[in-house]
Tab-separated table of C-alpha atoms and ligand atoms in Angstrom:
chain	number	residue	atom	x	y	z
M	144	UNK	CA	1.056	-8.897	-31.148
M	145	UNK	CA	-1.596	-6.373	-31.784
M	146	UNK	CA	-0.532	-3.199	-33.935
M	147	UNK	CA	-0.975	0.204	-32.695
M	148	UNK	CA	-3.400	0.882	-35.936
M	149	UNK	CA	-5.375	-2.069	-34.839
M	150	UNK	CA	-5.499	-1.024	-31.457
M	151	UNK	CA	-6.305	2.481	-32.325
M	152	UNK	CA	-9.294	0.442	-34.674
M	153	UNK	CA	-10.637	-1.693	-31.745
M	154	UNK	CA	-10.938	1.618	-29.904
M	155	UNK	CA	-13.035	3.686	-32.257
M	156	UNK	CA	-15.427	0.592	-33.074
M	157	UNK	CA	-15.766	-0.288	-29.020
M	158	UNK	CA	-16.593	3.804	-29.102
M	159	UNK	CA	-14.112	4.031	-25.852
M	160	UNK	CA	-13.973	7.688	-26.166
M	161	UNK	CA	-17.036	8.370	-25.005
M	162	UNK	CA	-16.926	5.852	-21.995
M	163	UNK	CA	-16.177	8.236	-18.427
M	164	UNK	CA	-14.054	5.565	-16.933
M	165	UNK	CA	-12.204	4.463	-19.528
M	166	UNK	CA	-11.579	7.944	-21.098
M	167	UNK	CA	-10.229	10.759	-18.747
M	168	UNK	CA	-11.633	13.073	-22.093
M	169	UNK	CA	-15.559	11.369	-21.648
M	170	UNK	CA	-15.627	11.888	-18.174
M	171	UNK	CA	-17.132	15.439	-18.338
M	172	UNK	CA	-19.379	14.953	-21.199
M	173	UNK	CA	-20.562	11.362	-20.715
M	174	UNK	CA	-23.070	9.858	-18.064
M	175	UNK	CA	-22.936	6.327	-16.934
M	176	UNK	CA	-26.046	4.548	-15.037
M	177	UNK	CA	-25.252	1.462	-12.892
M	178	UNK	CA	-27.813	-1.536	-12.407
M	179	UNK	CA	-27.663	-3.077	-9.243
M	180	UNK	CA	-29.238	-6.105	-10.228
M	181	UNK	CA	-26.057	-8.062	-8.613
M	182	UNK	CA	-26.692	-8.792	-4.899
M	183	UNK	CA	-24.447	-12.085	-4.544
M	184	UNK	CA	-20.788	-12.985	-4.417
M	185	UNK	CA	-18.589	-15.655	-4.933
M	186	UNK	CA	-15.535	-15.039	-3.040
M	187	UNK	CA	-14.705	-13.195	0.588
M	188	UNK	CA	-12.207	-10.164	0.105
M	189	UNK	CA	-10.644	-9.388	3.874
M	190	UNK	CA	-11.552	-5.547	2.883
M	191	UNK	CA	-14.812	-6.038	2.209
M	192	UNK	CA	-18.043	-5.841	4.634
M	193	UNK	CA	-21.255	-7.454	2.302
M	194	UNK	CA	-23.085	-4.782	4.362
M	195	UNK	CA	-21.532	-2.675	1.869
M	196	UNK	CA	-20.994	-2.812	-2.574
M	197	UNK	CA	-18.254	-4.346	-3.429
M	198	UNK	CA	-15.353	-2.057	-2.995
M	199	UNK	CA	-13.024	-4.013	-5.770
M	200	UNK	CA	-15.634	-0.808	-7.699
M	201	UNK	CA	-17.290	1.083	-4.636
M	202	UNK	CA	-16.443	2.544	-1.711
M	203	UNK	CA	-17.367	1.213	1.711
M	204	UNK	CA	-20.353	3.044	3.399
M	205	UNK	CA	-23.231	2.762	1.007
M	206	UNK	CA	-25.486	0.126	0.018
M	207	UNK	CA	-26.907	0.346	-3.156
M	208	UNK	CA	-30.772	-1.143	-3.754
M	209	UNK	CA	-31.060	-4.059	-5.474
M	210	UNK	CA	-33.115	-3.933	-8.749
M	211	UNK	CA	-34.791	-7.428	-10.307
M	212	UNK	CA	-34.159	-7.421	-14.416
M	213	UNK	CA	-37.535	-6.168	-14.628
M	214	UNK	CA	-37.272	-2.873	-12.421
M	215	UNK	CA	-33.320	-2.528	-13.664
M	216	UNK	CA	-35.741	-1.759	-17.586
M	217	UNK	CA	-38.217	0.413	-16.147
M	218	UNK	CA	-35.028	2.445	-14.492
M	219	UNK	CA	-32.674	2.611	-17.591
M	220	UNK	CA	-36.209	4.017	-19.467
M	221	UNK	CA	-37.103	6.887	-16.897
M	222	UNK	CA	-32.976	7.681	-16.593
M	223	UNK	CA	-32.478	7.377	-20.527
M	224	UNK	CA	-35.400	9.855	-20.960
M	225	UNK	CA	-33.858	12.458	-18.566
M	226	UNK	CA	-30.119	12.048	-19.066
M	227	UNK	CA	-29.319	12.420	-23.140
M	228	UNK	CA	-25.345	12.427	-22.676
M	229	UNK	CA	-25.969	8.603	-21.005
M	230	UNK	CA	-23.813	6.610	-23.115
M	231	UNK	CA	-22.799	3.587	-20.534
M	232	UNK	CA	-24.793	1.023	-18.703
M	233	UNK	CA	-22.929	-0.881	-16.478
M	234	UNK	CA	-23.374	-4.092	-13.966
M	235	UNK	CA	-20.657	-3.258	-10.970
M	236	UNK	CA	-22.524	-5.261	-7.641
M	237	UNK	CA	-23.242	-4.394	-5.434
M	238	UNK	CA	-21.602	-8.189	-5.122
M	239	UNK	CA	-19.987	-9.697	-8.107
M	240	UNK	CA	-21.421	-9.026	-11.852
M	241	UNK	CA	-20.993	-12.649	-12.476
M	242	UNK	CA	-21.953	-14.172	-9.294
M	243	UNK	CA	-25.316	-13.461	-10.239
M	244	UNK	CA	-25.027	-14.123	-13.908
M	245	UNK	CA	-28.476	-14.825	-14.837
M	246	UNK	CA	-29.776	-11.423	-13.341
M	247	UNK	CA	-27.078	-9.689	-15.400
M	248	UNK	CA	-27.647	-11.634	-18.699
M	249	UNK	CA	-31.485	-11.101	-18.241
M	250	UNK	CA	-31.097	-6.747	-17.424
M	251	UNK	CA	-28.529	-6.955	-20.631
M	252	UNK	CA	-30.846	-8.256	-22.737
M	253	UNK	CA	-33.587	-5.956	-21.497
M	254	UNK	CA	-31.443	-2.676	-21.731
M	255	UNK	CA	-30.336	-3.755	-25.333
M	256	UNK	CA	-34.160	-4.079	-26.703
M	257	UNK	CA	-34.754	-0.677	-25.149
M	258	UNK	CA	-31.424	0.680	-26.563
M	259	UNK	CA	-29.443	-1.450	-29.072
M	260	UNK	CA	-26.874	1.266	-29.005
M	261	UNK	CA	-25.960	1.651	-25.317
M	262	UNK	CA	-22.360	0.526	-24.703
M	263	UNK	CA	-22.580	-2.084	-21.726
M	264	UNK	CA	-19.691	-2.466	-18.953
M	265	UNK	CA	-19.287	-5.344	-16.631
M	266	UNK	CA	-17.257	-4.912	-13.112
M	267	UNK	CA	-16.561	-8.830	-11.811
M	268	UNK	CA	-13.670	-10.122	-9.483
M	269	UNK	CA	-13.113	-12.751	-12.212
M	270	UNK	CA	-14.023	-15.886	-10.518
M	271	UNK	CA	-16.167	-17.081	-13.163
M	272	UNK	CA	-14.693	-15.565	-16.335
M	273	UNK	CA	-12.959	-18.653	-17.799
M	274	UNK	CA	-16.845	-20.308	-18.152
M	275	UNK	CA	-18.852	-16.936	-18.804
M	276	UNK	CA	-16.381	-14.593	-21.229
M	277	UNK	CA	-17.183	-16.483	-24.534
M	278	UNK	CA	-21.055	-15.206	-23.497
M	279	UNK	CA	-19.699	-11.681	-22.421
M	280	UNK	CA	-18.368	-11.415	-25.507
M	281	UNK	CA	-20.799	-12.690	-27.715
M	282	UNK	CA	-23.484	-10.381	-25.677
M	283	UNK	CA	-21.880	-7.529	-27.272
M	284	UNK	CA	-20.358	-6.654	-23.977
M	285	UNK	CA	-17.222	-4.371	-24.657
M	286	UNK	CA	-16.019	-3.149	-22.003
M	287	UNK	CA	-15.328	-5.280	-18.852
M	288	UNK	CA	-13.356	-4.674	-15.202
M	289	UNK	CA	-11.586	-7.183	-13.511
M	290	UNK	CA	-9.785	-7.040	-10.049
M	291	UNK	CA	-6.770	-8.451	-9.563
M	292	UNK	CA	-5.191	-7.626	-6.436
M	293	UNK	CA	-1.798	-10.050	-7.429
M	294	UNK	CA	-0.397	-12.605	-8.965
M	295	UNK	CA	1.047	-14.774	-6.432
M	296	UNK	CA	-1.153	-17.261	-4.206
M	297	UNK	CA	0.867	-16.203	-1.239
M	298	UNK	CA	-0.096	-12.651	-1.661
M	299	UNK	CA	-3.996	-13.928	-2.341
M	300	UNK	CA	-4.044	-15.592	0.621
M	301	UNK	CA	-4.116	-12.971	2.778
M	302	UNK	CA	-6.445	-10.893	0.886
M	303	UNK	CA	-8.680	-13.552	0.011
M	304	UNK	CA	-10.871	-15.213	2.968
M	305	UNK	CA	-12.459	-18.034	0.728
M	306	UNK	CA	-13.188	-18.392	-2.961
M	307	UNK	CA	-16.409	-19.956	-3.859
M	308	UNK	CA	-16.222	-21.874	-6.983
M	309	UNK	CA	-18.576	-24.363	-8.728
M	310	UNK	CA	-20.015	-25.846	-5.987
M	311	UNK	CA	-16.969	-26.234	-3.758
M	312	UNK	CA	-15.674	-23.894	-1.158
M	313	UNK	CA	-11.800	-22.946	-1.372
M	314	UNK	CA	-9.667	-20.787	1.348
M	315	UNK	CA	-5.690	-19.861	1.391
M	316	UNK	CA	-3.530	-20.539	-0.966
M	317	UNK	CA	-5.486	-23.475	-3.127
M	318	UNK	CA	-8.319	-20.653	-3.385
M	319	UNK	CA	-6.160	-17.938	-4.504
M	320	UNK	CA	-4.465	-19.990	-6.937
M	321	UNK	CA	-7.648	-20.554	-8.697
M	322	UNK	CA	-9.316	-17.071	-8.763
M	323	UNK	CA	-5.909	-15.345	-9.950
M	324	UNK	CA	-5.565	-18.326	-12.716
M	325	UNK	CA	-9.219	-17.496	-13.574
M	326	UNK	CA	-8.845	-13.763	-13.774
M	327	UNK	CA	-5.353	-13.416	-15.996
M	328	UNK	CA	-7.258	-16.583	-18.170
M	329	UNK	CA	-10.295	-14.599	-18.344
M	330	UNK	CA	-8.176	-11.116	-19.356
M	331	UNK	CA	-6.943	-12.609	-21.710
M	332	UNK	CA	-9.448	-14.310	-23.108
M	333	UNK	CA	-11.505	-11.015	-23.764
M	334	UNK	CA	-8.502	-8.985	-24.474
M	335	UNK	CA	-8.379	-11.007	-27.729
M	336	UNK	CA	-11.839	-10.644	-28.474
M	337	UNK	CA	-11.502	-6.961	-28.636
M	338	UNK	CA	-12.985	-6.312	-25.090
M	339	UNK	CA	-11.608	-3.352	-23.414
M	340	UNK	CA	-10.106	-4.372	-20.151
M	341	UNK	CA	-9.754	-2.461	-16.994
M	342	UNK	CA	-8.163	-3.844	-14.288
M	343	UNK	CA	-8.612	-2.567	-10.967
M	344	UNK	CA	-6.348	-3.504	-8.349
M	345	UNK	CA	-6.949	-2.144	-4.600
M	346	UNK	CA	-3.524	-1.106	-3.287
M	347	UNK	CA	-3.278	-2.371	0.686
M	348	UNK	CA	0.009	-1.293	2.037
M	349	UNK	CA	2.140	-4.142	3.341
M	350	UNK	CA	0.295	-6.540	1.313
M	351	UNK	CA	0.587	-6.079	-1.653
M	352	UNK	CA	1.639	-2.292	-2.251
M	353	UNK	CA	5.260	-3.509	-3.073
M	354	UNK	CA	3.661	-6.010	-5.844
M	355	UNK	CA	1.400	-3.866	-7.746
M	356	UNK	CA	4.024	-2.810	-10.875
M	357	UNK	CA	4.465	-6.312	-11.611
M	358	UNK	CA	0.766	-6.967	-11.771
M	359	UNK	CA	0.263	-4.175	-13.468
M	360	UNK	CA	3.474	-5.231	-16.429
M	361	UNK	CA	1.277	-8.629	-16.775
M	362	UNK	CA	-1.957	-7.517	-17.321
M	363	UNK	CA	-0.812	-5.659	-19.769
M	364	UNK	CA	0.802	-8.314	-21.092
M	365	UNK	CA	-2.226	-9.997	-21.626
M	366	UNK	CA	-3.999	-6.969	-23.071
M	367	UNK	CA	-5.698	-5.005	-20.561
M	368	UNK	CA	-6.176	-1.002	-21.749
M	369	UNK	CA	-6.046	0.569	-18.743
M	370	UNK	CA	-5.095	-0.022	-14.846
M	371	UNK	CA	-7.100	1.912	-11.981
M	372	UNK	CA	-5.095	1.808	-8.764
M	373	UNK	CA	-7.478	2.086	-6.301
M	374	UNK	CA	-7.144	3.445	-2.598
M	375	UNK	CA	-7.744	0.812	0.353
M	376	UNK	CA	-10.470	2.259	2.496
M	377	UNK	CA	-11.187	-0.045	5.265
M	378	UNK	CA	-14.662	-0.916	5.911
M	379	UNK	CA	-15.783	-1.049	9.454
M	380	UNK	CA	-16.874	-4.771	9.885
M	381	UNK	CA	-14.349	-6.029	7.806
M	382	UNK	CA	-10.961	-8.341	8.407
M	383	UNK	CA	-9.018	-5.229	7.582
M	384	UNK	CA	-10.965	-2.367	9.323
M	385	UNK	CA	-7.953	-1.485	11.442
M	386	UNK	CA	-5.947	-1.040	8.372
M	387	UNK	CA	-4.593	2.155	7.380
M	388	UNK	CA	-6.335	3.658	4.332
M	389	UNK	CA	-4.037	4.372	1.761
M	390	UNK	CA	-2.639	7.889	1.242
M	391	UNK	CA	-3.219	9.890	-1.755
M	392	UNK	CA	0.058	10.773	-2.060
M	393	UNK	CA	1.466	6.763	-1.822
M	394	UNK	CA	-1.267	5.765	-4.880
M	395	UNK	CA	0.052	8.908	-7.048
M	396	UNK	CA	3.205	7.725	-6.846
M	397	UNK	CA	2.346	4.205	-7.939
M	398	UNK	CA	0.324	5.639	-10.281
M	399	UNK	CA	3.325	7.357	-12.080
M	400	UNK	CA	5.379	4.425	-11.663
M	401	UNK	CA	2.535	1.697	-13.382
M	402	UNK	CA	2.186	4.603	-16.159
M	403	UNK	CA	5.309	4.121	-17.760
M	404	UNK	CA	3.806	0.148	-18.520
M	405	UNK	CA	-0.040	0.944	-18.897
M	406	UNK	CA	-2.092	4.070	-19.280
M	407	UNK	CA	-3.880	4.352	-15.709
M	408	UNK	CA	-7.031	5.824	-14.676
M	409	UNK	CA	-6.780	8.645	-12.024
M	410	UNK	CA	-10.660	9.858	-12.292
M	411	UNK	CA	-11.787	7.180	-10.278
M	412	UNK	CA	-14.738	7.870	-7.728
M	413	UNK	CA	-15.106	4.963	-6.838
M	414	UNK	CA	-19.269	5.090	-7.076
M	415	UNK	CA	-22.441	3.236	-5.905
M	416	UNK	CA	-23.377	0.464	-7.594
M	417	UNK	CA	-26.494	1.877	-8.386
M	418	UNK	CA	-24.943	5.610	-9.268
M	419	UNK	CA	-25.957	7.823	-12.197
M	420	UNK	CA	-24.596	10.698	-14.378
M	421	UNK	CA	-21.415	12.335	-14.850
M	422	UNK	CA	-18.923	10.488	-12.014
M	423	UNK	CA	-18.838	13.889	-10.472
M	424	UNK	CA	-22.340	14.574	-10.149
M	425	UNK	CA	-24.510	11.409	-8.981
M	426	UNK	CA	-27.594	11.371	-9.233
M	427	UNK	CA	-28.938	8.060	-7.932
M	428	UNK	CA	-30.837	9.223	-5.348
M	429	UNK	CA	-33.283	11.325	-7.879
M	430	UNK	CA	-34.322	7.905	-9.592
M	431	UNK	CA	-33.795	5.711	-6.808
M	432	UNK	CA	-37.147	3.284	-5.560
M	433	UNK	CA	-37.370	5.114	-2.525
M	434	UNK	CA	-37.415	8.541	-4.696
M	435	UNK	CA	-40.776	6.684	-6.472
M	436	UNK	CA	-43.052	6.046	-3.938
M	437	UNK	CA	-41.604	8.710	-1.295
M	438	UNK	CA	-40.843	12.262	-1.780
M	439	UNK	CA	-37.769	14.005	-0.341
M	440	UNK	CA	-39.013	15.679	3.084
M	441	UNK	CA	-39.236	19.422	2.343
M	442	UNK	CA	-40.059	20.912	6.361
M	443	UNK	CA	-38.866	20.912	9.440
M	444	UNK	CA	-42.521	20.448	10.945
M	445	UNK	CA	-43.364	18.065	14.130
M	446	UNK	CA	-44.639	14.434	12.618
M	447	UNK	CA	-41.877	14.449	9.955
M	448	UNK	CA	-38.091	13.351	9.555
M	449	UNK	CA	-36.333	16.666	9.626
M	450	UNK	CA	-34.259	17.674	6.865
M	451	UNK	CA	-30.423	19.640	7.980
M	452	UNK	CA	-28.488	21.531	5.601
M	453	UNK	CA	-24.463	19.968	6.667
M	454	UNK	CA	-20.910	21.759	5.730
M	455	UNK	CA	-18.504	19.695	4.559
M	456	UNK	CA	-14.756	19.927	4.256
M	457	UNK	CA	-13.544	16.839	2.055
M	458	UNK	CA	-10.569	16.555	-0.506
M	459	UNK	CA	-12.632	14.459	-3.697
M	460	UNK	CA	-16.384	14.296	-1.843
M	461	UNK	CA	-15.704	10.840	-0.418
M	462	UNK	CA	-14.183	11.388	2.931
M	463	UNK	CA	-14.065	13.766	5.636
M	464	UNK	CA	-10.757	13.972	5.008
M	465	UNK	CA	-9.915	17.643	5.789
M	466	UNK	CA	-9.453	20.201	8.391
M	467	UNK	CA	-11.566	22.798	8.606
M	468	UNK	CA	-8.836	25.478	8.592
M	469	UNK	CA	-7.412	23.759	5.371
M	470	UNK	CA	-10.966	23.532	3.397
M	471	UNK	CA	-10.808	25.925	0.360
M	472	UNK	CA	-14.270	24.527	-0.272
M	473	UNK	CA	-17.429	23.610	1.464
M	474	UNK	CA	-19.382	21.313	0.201
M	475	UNK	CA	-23.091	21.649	1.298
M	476	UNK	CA	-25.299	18.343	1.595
M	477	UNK	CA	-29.261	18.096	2.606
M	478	UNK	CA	-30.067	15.491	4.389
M	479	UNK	CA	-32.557	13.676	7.333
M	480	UNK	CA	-30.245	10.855	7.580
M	481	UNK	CA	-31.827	8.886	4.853
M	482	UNK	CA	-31.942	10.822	1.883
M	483	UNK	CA	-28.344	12.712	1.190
M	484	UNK	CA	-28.293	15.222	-1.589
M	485	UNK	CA	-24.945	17.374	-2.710
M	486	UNK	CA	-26.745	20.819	-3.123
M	487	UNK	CA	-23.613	22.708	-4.427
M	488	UNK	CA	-20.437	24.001	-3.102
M	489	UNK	CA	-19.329	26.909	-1.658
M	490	UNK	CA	-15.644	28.360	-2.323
M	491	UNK	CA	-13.939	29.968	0.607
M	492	UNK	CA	-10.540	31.464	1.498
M	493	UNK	CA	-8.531	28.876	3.497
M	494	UNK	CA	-7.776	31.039	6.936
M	495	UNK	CA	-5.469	28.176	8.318
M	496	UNK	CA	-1.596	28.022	6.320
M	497	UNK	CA	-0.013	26.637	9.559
M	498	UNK	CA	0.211	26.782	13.253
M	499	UNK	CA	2.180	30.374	13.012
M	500	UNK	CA	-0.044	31.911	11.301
M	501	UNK	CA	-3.205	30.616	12.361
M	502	UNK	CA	-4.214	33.073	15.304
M	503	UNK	CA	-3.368	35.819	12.830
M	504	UNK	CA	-6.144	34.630	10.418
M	505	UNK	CA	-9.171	35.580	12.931
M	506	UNK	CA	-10.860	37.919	9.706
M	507	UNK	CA	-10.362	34.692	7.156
M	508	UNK	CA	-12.041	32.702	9.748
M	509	UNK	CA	-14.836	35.066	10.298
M	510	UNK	CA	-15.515	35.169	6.756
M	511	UNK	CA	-15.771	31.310	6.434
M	512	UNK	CA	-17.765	31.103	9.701
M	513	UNK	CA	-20.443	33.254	7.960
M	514	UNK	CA	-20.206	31.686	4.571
M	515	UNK	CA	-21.630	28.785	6.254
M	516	UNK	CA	-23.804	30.553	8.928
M	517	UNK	CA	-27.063	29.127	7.157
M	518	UNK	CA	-26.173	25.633	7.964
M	519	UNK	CA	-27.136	23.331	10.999
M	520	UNK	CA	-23.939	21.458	11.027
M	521	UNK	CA	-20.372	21.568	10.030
M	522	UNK	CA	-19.185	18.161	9.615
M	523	UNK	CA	-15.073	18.594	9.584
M	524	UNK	CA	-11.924	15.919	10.277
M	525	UNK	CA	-10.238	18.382	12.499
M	526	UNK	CA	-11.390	21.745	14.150
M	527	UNK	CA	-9.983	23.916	17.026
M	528	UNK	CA	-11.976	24.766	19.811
M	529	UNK	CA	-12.157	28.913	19.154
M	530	UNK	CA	-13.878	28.026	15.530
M	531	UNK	CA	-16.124	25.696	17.580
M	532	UNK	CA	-16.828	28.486	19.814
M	533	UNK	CA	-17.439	30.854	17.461
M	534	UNK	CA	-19.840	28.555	15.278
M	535	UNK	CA	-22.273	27.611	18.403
M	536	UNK	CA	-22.258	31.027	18.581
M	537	UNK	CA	-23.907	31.117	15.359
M	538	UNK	CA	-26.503	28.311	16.059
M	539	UNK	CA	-24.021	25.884	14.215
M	540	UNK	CA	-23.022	21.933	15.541
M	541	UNK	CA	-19.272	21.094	14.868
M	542	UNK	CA	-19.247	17.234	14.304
M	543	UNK	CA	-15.388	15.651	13.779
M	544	UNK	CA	-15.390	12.158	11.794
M	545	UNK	CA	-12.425	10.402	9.967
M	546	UNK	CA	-14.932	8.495	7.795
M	547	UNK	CA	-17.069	8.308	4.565
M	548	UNK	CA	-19.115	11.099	3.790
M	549	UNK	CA	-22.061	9.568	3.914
M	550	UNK	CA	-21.754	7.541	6.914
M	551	UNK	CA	-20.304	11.041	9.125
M	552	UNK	CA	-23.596	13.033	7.496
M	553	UNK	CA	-25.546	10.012	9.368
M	554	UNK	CA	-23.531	10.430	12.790
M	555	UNK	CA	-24.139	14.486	11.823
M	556	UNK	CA	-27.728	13.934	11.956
M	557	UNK	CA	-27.626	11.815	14.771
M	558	UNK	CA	-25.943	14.078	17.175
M	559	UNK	CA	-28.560	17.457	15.836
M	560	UNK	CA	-31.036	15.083	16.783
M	561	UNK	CA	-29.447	14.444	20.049
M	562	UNK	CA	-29.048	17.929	20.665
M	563	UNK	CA	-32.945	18.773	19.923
M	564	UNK	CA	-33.703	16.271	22.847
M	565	UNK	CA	-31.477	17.601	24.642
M	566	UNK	CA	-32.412	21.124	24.504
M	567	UNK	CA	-35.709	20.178	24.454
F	172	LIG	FE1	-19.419	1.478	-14.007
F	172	LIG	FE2	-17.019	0.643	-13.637
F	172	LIG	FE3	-18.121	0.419	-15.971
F	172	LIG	FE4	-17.399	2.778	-15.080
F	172	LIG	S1	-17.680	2.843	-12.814
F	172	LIG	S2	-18.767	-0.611	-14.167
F	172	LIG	S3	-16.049	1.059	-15.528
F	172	LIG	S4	-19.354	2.265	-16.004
F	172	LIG	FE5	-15.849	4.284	-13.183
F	172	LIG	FE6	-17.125	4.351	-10.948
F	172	LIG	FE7	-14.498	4.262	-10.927
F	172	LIG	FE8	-15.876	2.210	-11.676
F	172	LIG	S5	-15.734	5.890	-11.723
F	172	LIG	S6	-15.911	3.070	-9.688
F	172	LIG	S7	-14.126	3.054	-12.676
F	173	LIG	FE1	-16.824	-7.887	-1.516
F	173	LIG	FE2	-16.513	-7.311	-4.103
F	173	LIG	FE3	-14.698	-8.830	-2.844
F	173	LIG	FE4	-17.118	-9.802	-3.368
F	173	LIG	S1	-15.547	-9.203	-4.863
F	173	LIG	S2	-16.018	-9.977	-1.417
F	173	LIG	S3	-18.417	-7.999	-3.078
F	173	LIG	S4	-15.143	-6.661	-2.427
């Protein structure tokens, strides 16, 4: 049994406080850079689409680039240079850390001759932990994520398609049983070696919602430091894309409940595995490949990609998630499609506190119509048809979407495109 004062010791020599994730404190001082250097996976999760990174750490709708060990270097130099608060380098896909363990050893190794000091993380689903952790460890790796969705083969089965797993392929329950004995092996393993574990665990309602406390009591049994309950958002393409995504509300509560076992991480945002700087403010696309050889497209001219200026109501920035009544905040993106850049956001004064008072709201609505009157597009879950009215009026596309952020400022684009044919 490890004593608090030893715990407290492990903590202060792994220098957790100033890691975002694992410290809700570091989150607003510290940056953290991601290497996509990971391409590859091992095992087939029914909510993922390997269009997408892996959302046991991402979200679905973006795919990161991948960078060789080489490029990964020249990246961490040119972001190092810019960012001073970057304290965290870490490996999270876009498939499985692991899975591609000889990229990841090699960008390791070439981050820690640039920067001995830089604390590395490592995001895997496990699978290959019981061969790879005694290396993890002795890399100087301290902080490391596994996912563990359950505990129970049963469960695993229907959240696991296949597992892939040295040289043989493995589906239902005789796969499951290996990758959860492999990922509570490979906790503890590194829990003992002073690693810092994380455990994320994607919370799918009617599979294994009702489960998640007792996976939760026995990774912390084993050592883990902190539990991130993440939301399932189903990715289109995938065995679960008619699935409903889970409710904030639903993971809050299971949040509270895990808490009273293990401290849990509620800062989550679930970012690209190639994102960079504070987890509110990315800013992959400023050092991204693409941002190398091509610059962002300043004009509107014939002959090049047009860039739009898009409103957007969302709850956290990752899904359009909110009506456009209820949006207390708009948050205003450039983009052609292509390139998507958060510009700022713009406060406003919600005009919409229910169906009885809505019509008397008009002058609140006004005031957010022309808050966003220099936009081409509002991009919105829900919006009636008089603020529609009243925002074509003012040169301004309404677009509805129920989806990611990124992907609705792509169907956003789309349809202003549409509509410049069109009109054309
Ligand atoms: Fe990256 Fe993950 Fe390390 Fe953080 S992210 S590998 S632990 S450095 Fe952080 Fe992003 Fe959430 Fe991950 S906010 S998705 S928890
Ligand atoms: Fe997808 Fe990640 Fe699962 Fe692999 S571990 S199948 S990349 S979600």
């Amino acid at each position: 049994m490890i004593s608090v004062t030893d715990a407290e010791e492990t903590v202060k020599r792994n220098r957790t406080c100033e890691h975002p994730c694992y410290s809700k404190d570091a989150h607003h001082k510290y940056a953290r850079m991601h290497l996509p250097v990971a391409p590859r996976c091992n095992i087939g999760c029914n909510y993922c689409n390997r269009k997408y990174d892996c959302v046991n750490e991402s979200r679905p709708g973006v795919t990161s680039e991948v960078l060789t060990p080489q490029e990964a270097k020249e990246k961490f130099a040119r972001v190092k240079e810019k960012i001073a608060n970057l304290s965290v380098v870490g490996i999270a896909g876009p498939g499985d850390a692991l899975a591609n363990w000889e990229e990841t050893k090699e960008s390791i190794a070439a981050i820690k001759e640039l920067d001995p000091d830089v604390m590395i993380c490592l995001s895997t689903n496990g699978l290959r932990l019981p061969e790879l952790a005694a290396e993890i460890v002795k890399l100087g790796v301290r902080h490391v994520t596994v996912t563990v969705n359950c505990l129970e083969a049963e469960i695993g089965a229907r959240i696991y398609r296949f597992v892939h797993y040295q040289g043989q392929n493995y589906s239902g329950l005789e796969g499951s049983k290996i990758l959860i004995r492999n990922q509570l092996a490979g906790i503890e393993y590194l829990a003992r070696h002073q690693v810092m574990v994380k455990v994320n665990i994607v919370m799918i309602k009617d599979i294994n919602d009702w489960h998640i406390p007792a996976v939760v009591k026995k990774v912390k049994e084993l050592g883990a430091f902190i539990s991130n309950i993440m939301p399932l958002i189903p990715a289109p393409g995938s065995v679960y894309e008619a699935f409903l995504q889970t409710s904030m509300k639903d993971l809050e509560k299971m949040r509270d409940k895990c808490q009273l076992d293990l401290q849990q991480m509620r800062h989550c945002k679930q970012c690209r595995a190639d994102a960079i700087g504070l987890l509110e403010e990315d800013r992959a696309q400023e050092f991204s490949k693409h941002s190398l050889t091509k610059a962002m497209p300043v004009a509107t001219t014939a002959g090049k990609r047009e860039l739009y200026q898009i409103a957007v109501t969302s709850k956290h920035g990752k899904l359009v998630d909110l009506h456009f009544g209820h949006a207390g905040e708009f948050l205003i993106y450039q983009t052609d499609g292509d390139f998507i850049r958060l510009l700022k956001s713009r406060p406003v004064e919600k005009y919409c506190r229910g169906m009885a008072e809505c019509d008397a709201e008009e002058a609140k609505r006004q005031a957010v119509i022309d808050a966003i009157g220099d936009c081409d597009a509002v991009l919105t879950m829900r919006i009636g048809e008089q603020a529609q009215q009243k925002l074509r009026g003012k040169g301004l596309l309404s677009v509805e979407a129920c989806y990611t952020v990124e992907d609705g400022l792509r169907l956003a684009v789309e349809r202003l495109r549409q509509g410049k044919t069109e009109s054309a």
